[in-house]
CSV table of C-alpha atoms in Angstrom, one decimal:
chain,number,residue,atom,x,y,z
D,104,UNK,CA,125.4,140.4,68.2
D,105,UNK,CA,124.5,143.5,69.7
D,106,UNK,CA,124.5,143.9,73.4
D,107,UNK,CA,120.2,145.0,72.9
D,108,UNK,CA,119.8,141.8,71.4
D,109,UNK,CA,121.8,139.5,73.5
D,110,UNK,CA,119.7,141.0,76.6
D,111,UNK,CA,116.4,140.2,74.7
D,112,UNK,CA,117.8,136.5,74.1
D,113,UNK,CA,118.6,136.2,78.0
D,114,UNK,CA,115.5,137.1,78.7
D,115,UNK,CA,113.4,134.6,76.5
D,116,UNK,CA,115.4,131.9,77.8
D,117,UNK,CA,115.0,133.2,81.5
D,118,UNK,CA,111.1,133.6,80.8
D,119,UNK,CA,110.8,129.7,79.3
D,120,UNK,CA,112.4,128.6,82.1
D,121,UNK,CA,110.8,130.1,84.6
D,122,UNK,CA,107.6,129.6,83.5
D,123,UNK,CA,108.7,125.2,82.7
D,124,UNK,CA,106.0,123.1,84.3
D,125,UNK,CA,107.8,120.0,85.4
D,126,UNK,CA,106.2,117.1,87.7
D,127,UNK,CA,108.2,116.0,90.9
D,128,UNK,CA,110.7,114.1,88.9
D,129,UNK,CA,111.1,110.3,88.4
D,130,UNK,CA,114.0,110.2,90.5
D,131,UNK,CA,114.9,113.0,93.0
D,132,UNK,CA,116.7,114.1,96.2
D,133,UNK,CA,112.9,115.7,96.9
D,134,UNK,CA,112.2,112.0,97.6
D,135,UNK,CA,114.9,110.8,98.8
D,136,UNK,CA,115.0,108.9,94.9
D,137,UNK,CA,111.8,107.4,95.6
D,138,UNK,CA,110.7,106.5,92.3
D,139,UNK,CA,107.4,104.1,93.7
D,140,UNK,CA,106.1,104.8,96.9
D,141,UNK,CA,103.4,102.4,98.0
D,142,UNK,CA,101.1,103.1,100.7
D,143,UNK,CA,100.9,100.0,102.7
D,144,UNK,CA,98.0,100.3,105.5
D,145,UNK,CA,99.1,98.6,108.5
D,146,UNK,CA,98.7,99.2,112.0
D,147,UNK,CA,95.0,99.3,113.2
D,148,UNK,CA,93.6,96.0,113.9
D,149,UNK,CA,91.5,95.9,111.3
D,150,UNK,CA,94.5,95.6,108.7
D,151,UNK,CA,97.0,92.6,107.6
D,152,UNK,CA,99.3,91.5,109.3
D,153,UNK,CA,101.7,91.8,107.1
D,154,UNK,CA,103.7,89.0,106.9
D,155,UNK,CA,107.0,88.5,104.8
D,156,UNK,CA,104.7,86.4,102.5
D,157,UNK,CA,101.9,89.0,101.9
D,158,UNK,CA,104.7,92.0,101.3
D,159,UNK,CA,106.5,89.8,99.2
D,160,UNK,CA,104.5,90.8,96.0
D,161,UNK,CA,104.7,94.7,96.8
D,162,UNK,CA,108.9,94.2,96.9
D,163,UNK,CA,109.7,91.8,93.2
D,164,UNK,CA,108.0,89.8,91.0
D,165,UNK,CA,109.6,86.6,89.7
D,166,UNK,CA,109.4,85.6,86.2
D,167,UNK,CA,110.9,82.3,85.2
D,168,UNK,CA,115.0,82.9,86.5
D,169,UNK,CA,114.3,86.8,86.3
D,170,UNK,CA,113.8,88.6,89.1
D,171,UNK,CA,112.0,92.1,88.8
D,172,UNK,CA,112.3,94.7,91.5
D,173,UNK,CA,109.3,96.5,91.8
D,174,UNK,CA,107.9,99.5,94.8
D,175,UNK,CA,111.7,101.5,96.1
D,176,UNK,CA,109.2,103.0,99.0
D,177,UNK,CA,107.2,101.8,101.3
D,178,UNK,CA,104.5,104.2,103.5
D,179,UNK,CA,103.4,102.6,106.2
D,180,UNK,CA,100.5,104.6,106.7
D,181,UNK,CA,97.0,104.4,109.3
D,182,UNK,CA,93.9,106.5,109.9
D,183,UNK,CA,92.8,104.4,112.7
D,184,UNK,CA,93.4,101.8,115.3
D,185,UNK,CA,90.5,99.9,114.4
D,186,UNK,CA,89.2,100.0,118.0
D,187,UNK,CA,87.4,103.7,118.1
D,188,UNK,CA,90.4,106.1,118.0
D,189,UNK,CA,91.7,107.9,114.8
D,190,UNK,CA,95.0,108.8,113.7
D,191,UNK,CA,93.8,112.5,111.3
D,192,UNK,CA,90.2,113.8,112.1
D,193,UNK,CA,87.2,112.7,110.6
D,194,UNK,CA,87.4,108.9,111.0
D,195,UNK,CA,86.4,107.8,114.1
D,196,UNK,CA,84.6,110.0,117.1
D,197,UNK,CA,87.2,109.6,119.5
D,198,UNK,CA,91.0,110.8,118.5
D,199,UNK,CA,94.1,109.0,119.7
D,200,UNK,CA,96.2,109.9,122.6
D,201,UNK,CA,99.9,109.1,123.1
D,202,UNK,CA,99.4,105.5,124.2
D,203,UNK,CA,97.8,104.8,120.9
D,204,UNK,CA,100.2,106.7,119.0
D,205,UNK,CA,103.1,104.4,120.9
D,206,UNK,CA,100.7,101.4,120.2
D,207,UNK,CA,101.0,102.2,116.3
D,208,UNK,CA,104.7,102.3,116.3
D,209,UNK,CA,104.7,99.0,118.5
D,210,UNK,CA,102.6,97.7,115.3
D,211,UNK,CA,105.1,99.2,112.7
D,212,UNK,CA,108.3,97.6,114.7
D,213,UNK,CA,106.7,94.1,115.4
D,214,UNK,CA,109.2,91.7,114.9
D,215,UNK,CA,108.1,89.2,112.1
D,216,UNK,CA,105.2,92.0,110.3
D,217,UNK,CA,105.5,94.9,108.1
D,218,UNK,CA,108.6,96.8,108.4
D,219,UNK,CA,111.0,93.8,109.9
D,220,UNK,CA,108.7,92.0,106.9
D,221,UNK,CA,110.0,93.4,104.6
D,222,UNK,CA,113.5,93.5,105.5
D,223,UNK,CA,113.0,89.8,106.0
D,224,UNK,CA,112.1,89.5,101.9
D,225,UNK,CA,115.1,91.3,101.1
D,226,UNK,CA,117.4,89.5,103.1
D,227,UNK,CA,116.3,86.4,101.9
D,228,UNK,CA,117.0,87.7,98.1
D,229,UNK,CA,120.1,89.0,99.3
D,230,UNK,CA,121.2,85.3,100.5
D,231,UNK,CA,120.6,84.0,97.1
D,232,UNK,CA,122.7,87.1,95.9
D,233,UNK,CA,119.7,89.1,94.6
D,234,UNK,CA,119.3,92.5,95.9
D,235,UNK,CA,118.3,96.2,94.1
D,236,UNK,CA,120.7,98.4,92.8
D,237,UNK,CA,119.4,100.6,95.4
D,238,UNK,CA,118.2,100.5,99.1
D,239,UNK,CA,114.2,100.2,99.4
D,240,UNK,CA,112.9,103.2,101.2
D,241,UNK,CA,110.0,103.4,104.6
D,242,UNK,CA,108.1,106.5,105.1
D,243,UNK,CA,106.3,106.8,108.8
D,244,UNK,CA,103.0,107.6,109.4
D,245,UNK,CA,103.1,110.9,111.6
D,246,UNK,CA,99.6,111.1,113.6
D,247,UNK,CA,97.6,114.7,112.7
D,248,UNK,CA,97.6,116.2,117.0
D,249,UNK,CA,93.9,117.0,116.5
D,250,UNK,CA,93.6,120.4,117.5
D,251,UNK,CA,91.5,121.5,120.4
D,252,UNK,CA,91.5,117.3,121.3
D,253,UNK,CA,92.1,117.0,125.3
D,254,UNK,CA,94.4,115.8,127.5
D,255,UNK,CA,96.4,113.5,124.6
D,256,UNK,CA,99.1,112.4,127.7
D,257,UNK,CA,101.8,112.8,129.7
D,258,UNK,CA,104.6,114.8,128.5
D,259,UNK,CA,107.4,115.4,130.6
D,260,UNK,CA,105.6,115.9,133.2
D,261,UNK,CA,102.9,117.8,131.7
D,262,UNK,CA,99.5,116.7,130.7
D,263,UNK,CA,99.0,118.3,126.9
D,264,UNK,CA,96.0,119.4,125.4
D,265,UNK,CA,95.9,120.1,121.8
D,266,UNK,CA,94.4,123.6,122.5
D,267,UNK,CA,97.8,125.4,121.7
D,268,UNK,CA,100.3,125.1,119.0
D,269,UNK,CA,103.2,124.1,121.0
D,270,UNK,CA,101.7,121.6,122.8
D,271,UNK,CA,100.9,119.7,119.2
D,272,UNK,CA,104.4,120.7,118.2
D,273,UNK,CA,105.7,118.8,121.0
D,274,UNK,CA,103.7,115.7,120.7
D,275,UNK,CA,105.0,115.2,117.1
D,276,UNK,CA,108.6,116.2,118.3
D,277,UNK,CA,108.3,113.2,120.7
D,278,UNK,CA,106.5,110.9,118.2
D,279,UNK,CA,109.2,111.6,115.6
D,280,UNK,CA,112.1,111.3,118.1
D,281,UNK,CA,110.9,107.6,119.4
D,282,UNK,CA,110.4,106.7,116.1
D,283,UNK,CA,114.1,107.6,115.1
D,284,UNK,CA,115.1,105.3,118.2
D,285,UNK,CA,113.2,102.7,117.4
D,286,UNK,CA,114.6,102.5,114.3
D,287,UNK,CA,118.5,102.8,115.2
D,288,UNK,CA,118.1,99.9,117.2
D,289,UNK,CA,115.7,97.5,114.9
D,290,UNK,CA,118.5,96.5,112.8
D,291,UNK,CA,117.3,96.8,109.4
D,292,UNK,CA,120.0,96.0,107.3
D,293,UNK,CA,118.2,95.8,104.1
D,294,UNK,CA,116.3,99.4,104.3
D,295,UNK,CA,117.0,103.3,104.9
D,296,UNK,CA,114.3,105.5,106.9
D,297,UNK,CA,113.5,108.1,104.5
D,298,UNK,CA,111.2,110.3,106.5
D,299,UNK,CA,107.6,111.0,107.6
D,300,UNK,CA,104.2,111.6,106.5
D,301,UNK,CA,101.6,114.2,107.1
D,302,UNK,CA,98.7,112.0,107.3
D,303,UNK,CA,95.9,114.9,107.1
D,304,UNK,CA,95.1,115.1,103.4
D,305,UNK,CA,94.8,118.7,104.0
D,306,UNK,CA,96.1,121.7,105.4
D,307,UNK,CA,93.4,122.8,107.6
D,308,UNK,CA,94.6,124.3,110.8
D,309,UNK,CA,98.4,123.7,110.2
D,310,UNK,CA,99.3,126.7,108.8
D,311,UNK,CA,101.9,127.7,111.2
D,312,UNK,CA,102.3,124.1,112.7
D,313,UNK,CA,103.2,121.9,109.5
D,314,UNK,CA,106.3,124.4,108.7
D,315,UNK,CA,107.7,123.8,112.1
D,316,UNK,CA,107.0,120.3,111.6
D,317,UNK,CA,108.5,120.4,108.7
D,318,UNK,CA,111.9,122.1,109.9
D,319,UNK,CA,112.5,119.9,113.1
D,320,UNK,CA,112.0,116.5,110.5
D,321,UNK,CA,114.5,118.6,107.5
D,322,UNK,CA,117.1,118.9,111.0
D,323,UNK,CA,116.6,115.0,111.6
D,324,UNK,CA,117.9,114.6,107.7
D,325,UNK,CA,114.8,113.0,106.8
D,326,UNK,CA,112.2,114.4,104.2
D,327,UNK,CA,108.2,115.1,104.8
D,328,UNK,CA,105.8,113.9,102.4
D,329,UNK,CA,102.6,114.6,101.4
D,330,UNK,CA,99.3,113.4,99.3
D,331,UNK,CA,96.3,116.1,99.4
D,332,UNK,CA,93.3,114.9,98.1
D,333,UNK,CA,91.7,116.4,95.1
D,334,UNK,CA,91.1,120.2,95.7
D,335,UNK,CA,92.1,119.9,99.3
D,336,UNK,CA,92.8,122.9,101.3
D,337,UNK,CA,96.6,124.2,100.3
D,338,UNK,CA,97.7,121.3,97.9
D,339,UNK,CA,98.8,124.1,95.2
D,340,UNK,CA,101.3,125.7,98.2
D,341,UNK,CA,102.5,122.4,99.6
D,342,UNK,CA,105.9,123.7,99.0
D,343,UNK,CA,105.2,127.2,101.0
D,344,UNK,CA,103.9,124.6,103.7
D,345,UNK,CA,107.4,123.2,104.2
D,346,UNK,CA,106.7,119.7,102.9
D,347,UNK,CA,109.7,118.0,100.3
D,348,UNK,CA,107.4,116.1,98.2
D,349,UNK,CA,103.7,115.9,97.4
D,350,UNK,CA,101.6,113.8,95.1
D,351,UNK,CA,98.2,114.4,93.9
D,352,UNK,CA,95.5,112.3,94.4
D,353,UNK,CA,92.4,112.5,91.6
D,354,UNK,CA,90.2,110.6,93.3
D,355,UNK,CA,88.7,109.5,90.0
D,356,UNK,CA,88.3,105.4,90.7
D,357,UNK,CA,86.1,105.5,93.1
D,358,UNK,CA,83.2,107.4,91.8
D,359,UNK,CA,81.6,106.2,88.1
D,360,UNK,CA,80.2,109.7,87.8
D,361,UNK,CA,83.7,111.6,87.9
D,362,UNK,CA,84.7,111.7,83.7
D,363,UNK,CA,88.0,110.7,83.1
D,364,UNK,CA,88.7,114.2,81.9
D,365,UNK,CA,89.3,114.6,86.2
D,366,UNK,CA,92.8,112.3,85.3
D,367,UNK,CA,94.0,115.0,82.5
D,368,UNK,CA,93.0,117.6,85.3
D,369,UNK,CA,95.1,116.3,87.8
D,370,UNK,CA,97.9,115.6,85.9
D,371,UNK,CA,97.3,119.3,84.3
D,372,UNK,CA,97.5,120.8,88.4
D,373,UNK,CA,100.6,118.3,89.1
D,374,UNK,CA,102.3,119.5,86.5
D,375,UNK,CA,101.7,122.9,87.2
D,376,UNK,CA,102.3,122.9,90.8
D,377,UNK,CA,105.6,120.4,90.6
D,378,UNK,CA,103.9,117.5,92.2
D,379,UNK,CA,103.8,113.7,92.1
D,380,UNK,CA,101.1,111.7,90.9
D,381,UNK,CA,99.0,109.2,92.9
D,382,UNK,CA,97.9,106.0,91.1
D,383,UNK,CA,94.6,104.5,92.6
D,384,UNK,CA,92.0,101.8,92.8
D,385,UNK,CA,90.5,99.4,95.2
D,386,UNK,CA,89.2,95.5,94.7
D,387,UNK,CA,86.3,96.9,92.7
D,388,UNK,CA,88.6,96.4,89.8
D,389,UNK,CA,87.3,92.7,89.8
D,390,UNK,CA,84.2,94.2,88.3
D,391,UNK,CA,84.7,95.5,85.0
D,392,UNK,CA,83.6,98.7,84.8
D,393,UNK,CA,86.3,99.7,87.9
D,394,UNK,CA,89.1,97.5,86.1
D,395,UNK,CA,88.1,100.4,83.1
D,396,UNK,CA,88.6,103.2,85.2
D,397,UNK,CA,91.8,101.8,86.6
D,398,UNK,CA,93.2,102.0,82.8
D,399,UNK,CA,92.0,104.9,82.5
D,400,UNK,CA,94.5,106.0,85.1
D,401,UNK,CA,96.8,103.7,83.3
D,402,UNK,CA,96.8,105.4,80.1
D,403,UNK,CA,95.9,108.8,81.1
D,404,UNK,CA,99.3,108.7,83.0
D,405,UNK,CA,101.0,107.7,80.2
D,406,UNK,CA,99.7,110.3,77.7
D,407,UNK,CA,100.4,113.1,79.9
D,408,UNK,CA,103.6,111.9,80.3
D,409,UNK,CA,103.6,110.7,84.4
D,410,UNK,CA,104.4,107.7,83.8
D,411,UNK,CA,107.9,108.6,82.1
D,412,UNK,CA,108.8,111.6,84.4
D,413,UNK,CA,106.7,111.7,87.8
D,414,UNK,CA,107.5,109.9,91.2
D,415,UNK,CA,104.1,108.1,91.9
D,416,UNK,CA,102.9,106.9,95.1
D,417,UNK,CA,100.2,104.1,94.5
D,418,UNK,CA,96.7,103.5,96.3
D,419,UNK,CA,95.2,100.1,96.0
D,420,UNK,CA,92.9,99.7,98.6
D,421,UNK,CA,94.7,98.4,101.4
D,422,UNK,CA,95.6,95.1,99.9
D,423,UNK,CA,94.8,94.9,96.0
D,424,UNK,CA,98.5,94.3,95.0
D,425,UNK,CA,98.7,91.2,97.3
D,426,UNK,CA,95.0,90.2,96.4
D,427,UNK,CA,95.7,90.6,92.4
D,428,UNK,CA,99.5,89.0,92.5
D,429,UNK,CA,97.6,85.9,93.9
D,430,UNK,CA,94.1,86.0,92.5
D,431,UNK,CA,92.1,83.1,91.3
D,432,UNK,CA,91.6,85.0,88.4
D,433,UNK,CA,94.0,85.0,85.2
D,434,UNK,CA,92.7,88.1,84.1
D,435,UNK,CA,93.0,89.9,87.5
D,436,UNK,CA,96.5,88.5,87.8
D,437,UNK,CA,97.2,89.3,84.5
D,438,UNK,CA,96.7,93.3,86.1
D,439,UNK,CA,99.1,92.3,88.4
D,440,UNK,CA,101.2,92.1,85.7
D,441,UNK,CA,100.5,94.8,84.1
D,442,UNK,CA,101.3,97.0,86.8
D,443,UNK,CA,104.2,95.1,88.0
D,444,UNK,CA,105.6,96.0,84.3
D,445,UNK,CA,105.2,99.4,84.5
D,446,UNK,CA,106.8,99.5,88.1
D,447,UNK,CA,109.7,97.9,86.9
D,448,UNK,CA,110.4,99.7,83.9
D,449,UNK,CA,110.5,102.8,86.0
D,450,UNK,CA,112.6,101.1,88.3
D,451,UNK,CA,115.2,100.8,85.8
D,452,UNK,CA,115.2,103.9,84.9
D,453,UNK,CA,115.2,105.2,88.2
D,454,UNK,CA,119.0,102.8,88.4
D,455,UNK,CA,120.2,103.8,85.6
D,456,UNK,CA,119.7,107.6,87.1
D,457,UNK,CA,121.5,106.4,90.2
D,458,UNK,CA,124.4,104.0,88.4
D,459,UNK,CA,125.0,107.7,86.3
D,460,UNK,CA,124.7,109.7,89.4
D,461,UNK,CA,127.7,107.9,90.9
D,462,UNK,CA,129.7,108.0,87.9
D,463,UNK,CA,129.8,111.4,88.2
């Protein structure tokens, strides 16, 4: 082979490669190997308390002596308190402070409800000698620092106001740095603290901000996520912004005009643009035109292939996991079933990645 034609060779190969489209894979350190993320509302007042018994369907589903693992993450993730003040802009008139941003992780750490939850459920599996092949995974809200919001509270010493960027650097700094602490002394034996996540669904105004946001979390060794709406401001440069892993939303279930031709779009962009894919719905799949448009998701994911080689994060309304699993319905529980399928098939491919991993 001449050395012309070897070059030319080098080149095509170089050229197919660099031009691959690949989703954010199935199972990566991007993730932190979070194959299922679920987004689990929980901390205004207005949410559930989230007891071991309500997380329980979200963490395995039990099928005569089987036991199926299903969600590996778990976002614990708020807009709002639920009494006037909001968590990213444009949900409530008034914007939370520090005390409320402390009040939130009071509610995530509350002995008995969502995170210690769910470390109950896993420590009671692990007493009967069931337990995952690998550790379940938490992802932290991080509150957006509204910019040009006033006086958000004390900070050594200092009152900040959101009318800089280093003042809302700082208040995030702090908000991630208790959270750390909290976490180091909660105890939770059955779970790892994966990271945090930018709960603005866009970039607007955090140019400059999220990077540095980004870079302080990457020094904590934790990883930043992110799930931009559909055609939200920066969701194609999500990697430029500094975040480790994004998912796209396409906000197809909740409109009957939006085609299902949006799903193949999304998944088209995703692809493109090395992101995740969101799965979503809300209880208006009890009526039967929504349950259609959730399996539209269903198989539109599985013809473009997210299914097999995309980590997913999953929308469902706030509660629609825990409402199907134990739904007076057989055919809405039935969905429960369906979905809990899918999540553990791609649980176990997501093990067999890791048993292979440490082999090697």
């Amino acid at each position: 082979m001449t050395n012309k034609l070897m070059l030319a060779l080098v080149l095509i190969v170089s050229l197919k490669y660099a031009n691959a489209q690949e989703y954010l894979p199935l199972a990566s350190p991007q993730t932190d190997y979070i194959t299922d993320l679920a987004l689990i509302y929980q901390g205004g007042v207005h949410r559930p308390d989230w007891t071991a018994e309500q997380i329980a369907p979200y963490v395995y589903r039990q099928q005569e002596k089987k036991t199926d693992f299903l969600f590996d993450g778990f976002l614990f993730i708020e807009f709002k308190n639920g009494k006037g003040k909001d968590y990213s802009i444009g949900y409530e008139k008034e914007h939370a402070g520090k005390e409320e941003w402390s009040w939130l992780l009071d509610r995530n750490f509350e002995k008995g409800k969502a995170i210690h939850a769910l470390n109950d459920v896993l420590s009671a599996l692990a007493k009967k000698r069931i337990k995952p092949v690998r550790k379940r995974k938490v992802v932290l809200t991080l509150p957006e620092p509204i910019h040009n919001q006033k006086e958000w509270g004390m900070l050594d010493g200092k009152m900040l106001s959101f009318d800089n960027e280093e003042s809302r650097f700082l208040a995030c700094k702090w908000y991630i740095d208790d959270a750390l602490t909290r976490w180091r002394k909660a105890g939770l034996n059955q779970l790892e603290l994966s990271g945090f996540y930018w709960v603005a669904e866009q970039s607007t105004g955090g140019k400059t901000l999220i990077p540095r946001i980004a870079e302080y979390i990457r020094s904590k060794k934790m990883k930043f996520y992110w799930i931009p709406y559909w055609k939200a401001e920066g969701h194609g440069s999500w990697k430029a912004a500094g975040f480790d892993a994004a998912y796209q939303q396409p906000n197809h279930f909740f409109e009957e005009h939006i085609p299902d031709s949006r799903i193949d779009e999304a998944c088209d962009f995703a692809k493109q643009h090395e992101m995740g894919m969101e799965l979503e719905f809300d209880m208006r799949v009890e009526q039967p035109n929504f349950e259609k448009r959730l399996i539209a998701y269903i198989n539109g994911f599985q013809k473009k292939g997210v299914l097999d080689e995309a980590a997913m994060t999953y929308y469902e309304g706030g509660n629609g996991i825990m409402k199907l699993a134990g739904h007076k319905e057989a055919r809405m529980r039935e969905l429960y079933q369906k979905l809990a399928t899918i999540i553990a098939g791609r649980q176990q491919k997501a093990d067999a990645y890791y048993k292979q991993r440490k082999r090697l």
